[in-house]
Amino acid sequence: IANAVFLAWLLAFPRFPILMFGPYVAWHLLNIDLPAIWHTFYWIIVAFNVIQLACRIALLSPSVRRYYHLLESVLHLFGIGILVFLLSARDYIGQATFGGGPMSSETVATINTNIHRGLLVVLIIAVGKFLWDTAQWLRPQKSASQAPARV
């Protein structure tokens, strides 16, 4: 259900930017020049969420459920690929105005650097989680007969 709600919100905010940026957009206090990578990234995220939602619905079928770990791994790798794509850009915002006055080029450069660093941290966490989940999935499971006996 959360995937469907997120997808609906994602599809709604180009028409209603207040859903993303809040009342600053409505009051014309925030104006950000977004580079072309965001347009591409937006459609990649929409496609990713459609695929993710389709996988979640498919997992309701018992015959597909046995491929749960494989589907999760593929989705996780796809998400990591999206992060790598976004990290390939260095300019996340162009010239911006906030509160009626333009931001200095140093401020814009600082924002771009911090967005890049934040995305790098998210990528490190995502790769770590993928490795952890894969190790848990591939680790041999102990059966009840192999459990240590209680004394």
PDB file of C-alpha atoms in Angstrom:
ATOM      1  CA  ILE A   1       0.000   0.000   0.000  1.00  0.00           C
ATOM      2  CA  ALA A   2       2.850   2.367   0.821  1.00  0.00           C
ATOM      3  CA  ASN A   3       4.347   1.838  -2.652  1.00  0.00           C
ATOM      4  CA  ALA A   4       1.038   2.770  -4.286  1.00  0.00           C
ATOM      5  CA  VAL A   5       0.622   5.876  -2.120  1.00  0.00           C
ATOM      6  CA  PHE A   6       4.208   6.959  -2.816  1.00  0.00           C
ATOM      7  CA  LEU A   7       3.702   6.434  -6.551  1.00  0.00           C
ATOM      8  CA  ALA A   8       0.524   8.550  -6.472  1.00  0.00           C
ATOM      9  CA  TRP A   9       2.374  11.322  -4.614  1.00  0.00           C
ATOM     10  CA  LEU A  10       5.295  11.074  -7.030  1.00  0.00           C
ATOM     11  CA  LEU A  11       3.001  11.449 -10.025  1.00  0.00           C
ATOM     12  CA  ALA A  12       1.127  14.350  -8.409  1.00  0.00           C
ATOM     13  CA  PHE A  13       3.937  16.684  -7.418  1.00  0.00           C
ATOM     14  CA  PRO A  14       4.932  17.948 -10.903  1.00  0.00           C
ATOM     15  CA  ARG A  15       1.447  19.422 -11.127  1.00  0.00           C
ATOM     16  CA  PHE A  16       1.380  20.439  -7.454  1.00  0.00           C
ATOM     17  CA  PRO A  17       4.957  21.405  -6.454  1.00  0.00           C
ATOM     18  CA  ILE A  18       3.699  22.403  -3.018  1.00  0.00           C
ATOM     19  CA  LEU A  19       3.674  18.646  -2.243  1.00  0.00           C
ATOM     20  CA  MET A  20       7.480  18.628  -2.570  1.00  0.00           C
ATOM     21  CA  PHE A  21       8.662  22.084  -1.567  1.00  0.00           C
ATOM     22  CA  GLY A  22       5.899  23.228   0.755  1.00  0.00           C
ATOM     23  CA  PRO A  23       4.296  26.665   0.961  1.00  0.00           C
ATOM     24  CA  TYR A  24       7.468  28.463  -0.169  1.00  0.00           C
ATOM     25  CA  VAL A  25       6.512  27.606  -3.747  1.00  0.00           C
ATOM     26  CA  ALA A  26       2.986  28.950  -3.348  1.00  0.00           C
ATOM     27  CA  TRP A  27       4.293  32.191  -1.866  1.00  0.00           C
ATOM     28  CA  HIS A  28       6.911  32.463  -4.650  1.00  0.00           C
ATOM     29  CA  LEU A  29       9.687  32.626  -2.055  1.00  0.00           C
ATOM     30  CA  LEU A  30      11.606  29.662  -3.447  1.00  0.00           C
ATOM     31  CA  ASN A  31      12.695  29.381  -7.046  1.00  0.00           C
ATOM     32  CA  ILE A  32      15.231  26.703  -7.916  1.00  0.00           C
ATOM     33  CA  ASP A  33      16.725  26.105 -11.337  1.00  0.00           C
ATOM     34  CA  LEU A  34      16.982  22.320 -11.552  1.00  0.00           C
ATOM     35  CA  PRO A  35      19.399  20.810 -14.086  1.00  0.00           C
ATOM     36  CA  ALA A  36      18.178  18.306 -16.699  1.00  0.00           C
ATOM     37  CA  ILE A  37      19.369  15.326 -14.639  1.00  0.00           C
ATOM     38  CA  TRP A  38      16.398  15.791 -12.313  1.00  0.00           C
ATOM     39  CA  HIS A  39      13.924  15.359 -15.163  1.00  0.00           C
ATOM     40  CA  THR A  40      15.627  12.094 -16.140  1.00  0.00           C
ATOM     41  CA  PHE A  41      15.918  11.026 -12.492  1.00  0.00           C
ATOM     42  CA  TYR A  42      12.216  11.696 -11.922  1.00  0.00           C
ATOM     43  CA  TRP A  43      11.146   9.308 -14.687  1.00  0.00           C
ATOM     44  CA  ILE A  44      13.658   6.689 -13.563  1.00  0.00           C
ATOM     45  CA  ILE A  45      12.190   6.842 -10.054  1.00  0.00           C
ATOM     46  CA  VAL A  46       8.632   6.582 -11.421  1.00  0.00           C
ATOM     47  CA  ALA A  47       9.639   3.509 -13.470  1.00  0.00           C
ATOM     48  CA  PHE A  48      11.443   2.010 -10.463  1.00  0.00           C
ATOM     49  CA  ASN A  49       8.369   2.427  -8.276  1.00  0.00           C
ATOM     50  CA  VAL A  50       6.085   0.902 -10.918  1.00  0.00           C
ATOM     51  CA  ILE A  51       8.426  -2.121 -11.153  1.00  0.00           C
ATOM     52  CA  GLN A  52       8.617  -2.325  -7.358  1.00  0.00           C
ATOM     53  CA  LEU A  53       4.824  -2.201  -7.051  1.00  0.00           C
ATOM     54  CA  ALA A  54       4.434  -4.899  -9.734  1.00  0.00           C
ATOM     55  CA  CYS A  55       6.906  -7.123  -7.861  1.00  0.00           C
ATOM     56  CA  ARG A  56       5.045  -6.635  -4.582  1.00  0.00           C
ATOM     57  CA  ILE A  57       1.771  -7.575  -6.255  1.00  0.00           C
ATOM     58  CA  ALA A  58       3.396 -10.591  -7.962  1.00  0.00           C
ATOM     59  CA  LEU A  59       4.716 -11.789  -4.587  1.00  0.00           C
ATOM     60  CA  LEU A  60       1.123 -12.316  -3.488  1.00  0.00           C
ATOM     61  CA  SER A  61       1.139 -15.411  -5.710  1.00  0.00           C
ATOM     62  CA  PRO A  62       2.526 -18.504  -3.946  1.00  0.00           C
ATOM     63  CA  SER A  63       4.340 -19.616  -7.101  1.00  0.00           C
ATOM     64  CA  VAL A  64       6.312 -16.330  -7.239  1.00  0.00           C
ATOM     65  CA  ARG A  65       6.899 -16.128  -3.496  1.00  0.00           C
ATOM     66  CA  ARG A  66       9.756 -18.625  -3.670  1.00  0.00           C
ATOM     67  CA  TYR A  67      11.702 -16.038  -5.707  1.00  0.00           C
ATOM     68  CA  TYR A  68      11.315 -13.374  -2.999  1.00  0.00           C
ATOM     69  CA  HIS A  69      15.038 -13.058  -2.230  1.00  0.00           C
ATOM     70  CA  LEU A  70      15.957 -12.930  -5.885  1.00  0.00           C
ATOM     71  CA  LEU A  71      13.381 -10.207  -6.613  1.00  0.00           C
ATOM     72  CA  GLU A  72      14.485  -8.209  -3.584  1.00  0.00           C
ATOM     73  CA  SER A  73      18.129  -8.471  -4.662  1.00  0.00           C
ATOM     74  CA  VAL A  74      17.357  -7.301  -8.195  1.00  0.00           C
ATOM     75  CA  LEU A  75      15.290  -4.382  -6.892  1.00  0.00           C
ATOM     76  CA  HIS A  76      18.053  -3.451  -4.458  1.00  0.00           C
ATOM     77  CA  LEU A  77      20.681  -3.516  -7.221  1.00  0.00           C
ATOM     78  CA  PHE A  78      18.430  -1.394  -9.424  1.00  0.00           C
ATOM     79  CA  GLY A  79      18.105   1.141  -6.579  1.00  0.00           C
ATOM     80  CA  ILE A  80      21.876   1.209  -6.126  1.00  0.00           C
ATOM     81  CA  GLY A  81      22.238   1.804  -9.865  1.00  0.00           C
ATOM     82  CA  ILE A  82      19.865   4.764  -9.626  1.00  0.00           C
ATOM     83  CA  LEU A  83      21.985   6.253  -6.827  1.00  0.00           C
ATOM     84  CA  VAL A  84      25.151   5.786  -8.884  1.00  0.00           C
ATOM     85  CA  PHE A  85      23.447   7.548 -11.808  1.00  0.00           C
ATOM     86  CA  LEU A  86      22.511  10.476  -9.593  1.00  0.00           C
ATOM     87  CA  LEU A  87      26.009  10.636  -8.123  1.00  0.00           C
ATOM     88  CA  SER A  88      27.406  11.042 -11.637  1.00  0.00           C
ATOM     89  CA  ALA A  89      26.088  14.592 -11.593  1.00  0.00           C
ATOM     90  CA  ARG A  90      27.851  17.291  -9.640  1.00  0.00           C
ATOM     91  CA  ASP A  91      25.342  20.082 -10.134  1.00  0.00           C
ATOM     92  CA  TYR A  92      22.055  19.313  -8.425  1.00  0.00           C
ATOM     93  CA  ILE A  93      20.687  22.845  -8.376  1.00  0.00           C
ATOM     94  CA  GLY A  94      21.444  25.806 -10.581  1.00  0.00           C
ATOM     95  CA  GLN A  95      20.849  29.404  -9.626  1.00  0.00           C
ATOM     96  CA  ALA A  96      18.279  29.667  -6.875  1.00  0.00           C
ATOM     97  CA  THR A  97      16.380  32.423  -5.163  1.00  0.00           C
ATOM     98  CA  PHE A  98      15.048  32.201  -1.660  1.00  0.00           C
ATOM     99  CA  GLY A  99      12.979  34.889  -0.032  1.00  0.00           C
ATOM    100  CA  GLY A 100      13.145  37.112  -3.109  1.00  0.00           C
ATOM    101  CA  GLY A 101      16.942  37.424  -3.272  1.00  0.00           C
ATOM    102  CA  PRO A 102      19.318  35.298  -5.332  1.00  0.00           C
ATOM    103  CA  MET A 103      21.611  32.879  -3.545  1.00  0.00           C
ATOM    104  CA  SER A 104      25.313  33.479  -3.959  1.00  0.00           C
ATOM    105  CA  SER A 105      27.280  31.120  -6.185  1.00  0.00           C
ATOM    106  CA  GLU A 106      29.196  29.954  -3.075  1.00  0.00           C
ATOM    107  CA  THR A 107      25.924  28.993  -1.380  1.00  0.00           C
ATOM    108  CA  VAL A 108      24.766  27.079  -4.455  1.00  0.00           C
ATOM    109  CA  ALA A 109      28.163  25.312  -4.642  1.00  0.00           C
ATOM    110  CA  THR A 110      27.917  24.392  -0.943  1.00  0.00           C
ATOM    111  CA  ILE A 111      24.397  23.015  -1.430  1.00  0.00           C
ATOM    112  CA  ASN A 112      25.543  20.966  -4.434  1.00  0.00           C
ATOM    113  CA  THR A 113      28.532  19.590  -2.502  1.00  0.00           C
ATOM    114  CA  ASN A 114      26.385  18.649   0.483  1.00  0.00           C
ATOM    115  CA  ILE A 115      23.740  16.979  -1.690  1.00  0.00           C
ATOM    116  CA  HIS A 116      26.521  14.947  -3.323  1.00  0.00           C
ATOM    117  CA  ARG A 117      27.967  13.954   0.066  1.00  0.00           C
ATOM    118  CA  GLY A 118      24.523  12.995   1.353  1.00  0.00           C
ATOM    119  CA  LEU A 119      23.871  10.831  -1.686  1.00  0.00           C
ATOM    120  CA  LEU A 120      27.259   9.191  -1.187  1.00  0.00           C
ATOM    121  CA  VAL A 121      26.337   8.304   2.406  1.00  0.00           C
ATOM    122  CA  VAL A 122      23.008   6.878   1.204  1.00  0.00           C
ATOM    123  CA  LEU A 123      24.876   4.810  -1.406  1.00  0.00           C
ATOM    124  CA  ILE A 124      27.259   3.423   1.217  1.00  0.00           C
ATOM    125  CA  ILE A 125      24.331   2.476   3.457  1.00  0.00           C
ATOM    126  CA  ALA A 126      22.433   0.896   0.540  1.00  0.00           C
ATOM    127  CA  VAL A 127      25.445  -1.195  -0.519  1.00  0.00           C
ATOM    128  CA  GLY A 128      26.017  -2.251   3.097  1.00  0.00           C
ATOM    129  CA  LYS A 129      22.385  -3.279   3.482  1.00  0.00           C
ATOM    130  CA  PHE A 130      22.499  -5.183   0.190  1.00  0.00           C
ATOM    131  CA  LEU A 131      25.619  -7.069   1.293  1.00  0.00           C
ATOM    132  CA  TRP A 132      24.091  -7.815   4.708  1.00  0.00           C
ATOM    133  CA  ASP A 133      20.801  -9.037   3.219  1.00  0.00           C
ATOM    134  CA  THR A 134      22.632 -11.176   0.661  1.00  0.00           C
ATOM    135  CA  ALA A 135      24.827 -12.724   3.351  1.00  0.00           C
ATOM    136  CA  GLN A 136      21.742 -13.500   5.449  1.00  0.00           C
ATOM    137  CA  TRP A 137      19.997 -15.040   2.460  1.00  0.00           C
ATOM    138  CA  LEU A 138      22.955 -17.179   1.392  1.00  0.00           C
ATOM    139  CA  ARG A 139      23.934 -18.296   4.897  1.00  0.00           C
ATOM    140  CA  PRO A 140      22.961 -21.909   5.571  1.00  0.00           C
ATOM    141  CA  GLN A 141      19.881 -22.110   7.759  1.00  0.00           C
ATOM    142  CA  LYS A 142      20.001 -24.261  10.863  1.00  0.00           C
ATOM    143  CA  SER A 143      17.176 -26.737  11.039  1.00  0.00           C
ATOM    144  CA  ALA A 144      15.440 -27.571  14.291  1.00  0.00           C
ATOM    145  CA  SER A 145      17.399 -30.834  14.526  1.00  0.00           C
ATOM    146  CA  GLN A 146      20.704 -28.930  14.351  1.00  0.00           C
ATOM    147  CA  ALA A 147      19.798 -26.518  17.122  1.00  0.00           C
ATOM    148  CA  PRO A 148      21.978 -26.859  20.223  1.00  0.00           C
ATOM    149  CA  ALA A 149      20.430 -28.857  23.004  1.00  0.00           C
ATOM    150  CA  ARG A 150      19.507 -27.102  26.210  1.00  0.00           C
ATOM    151  CA  VAL A 151      21.142 -28.303  29.390  1.00  0.00           C
TER     152      VAL A 151
END
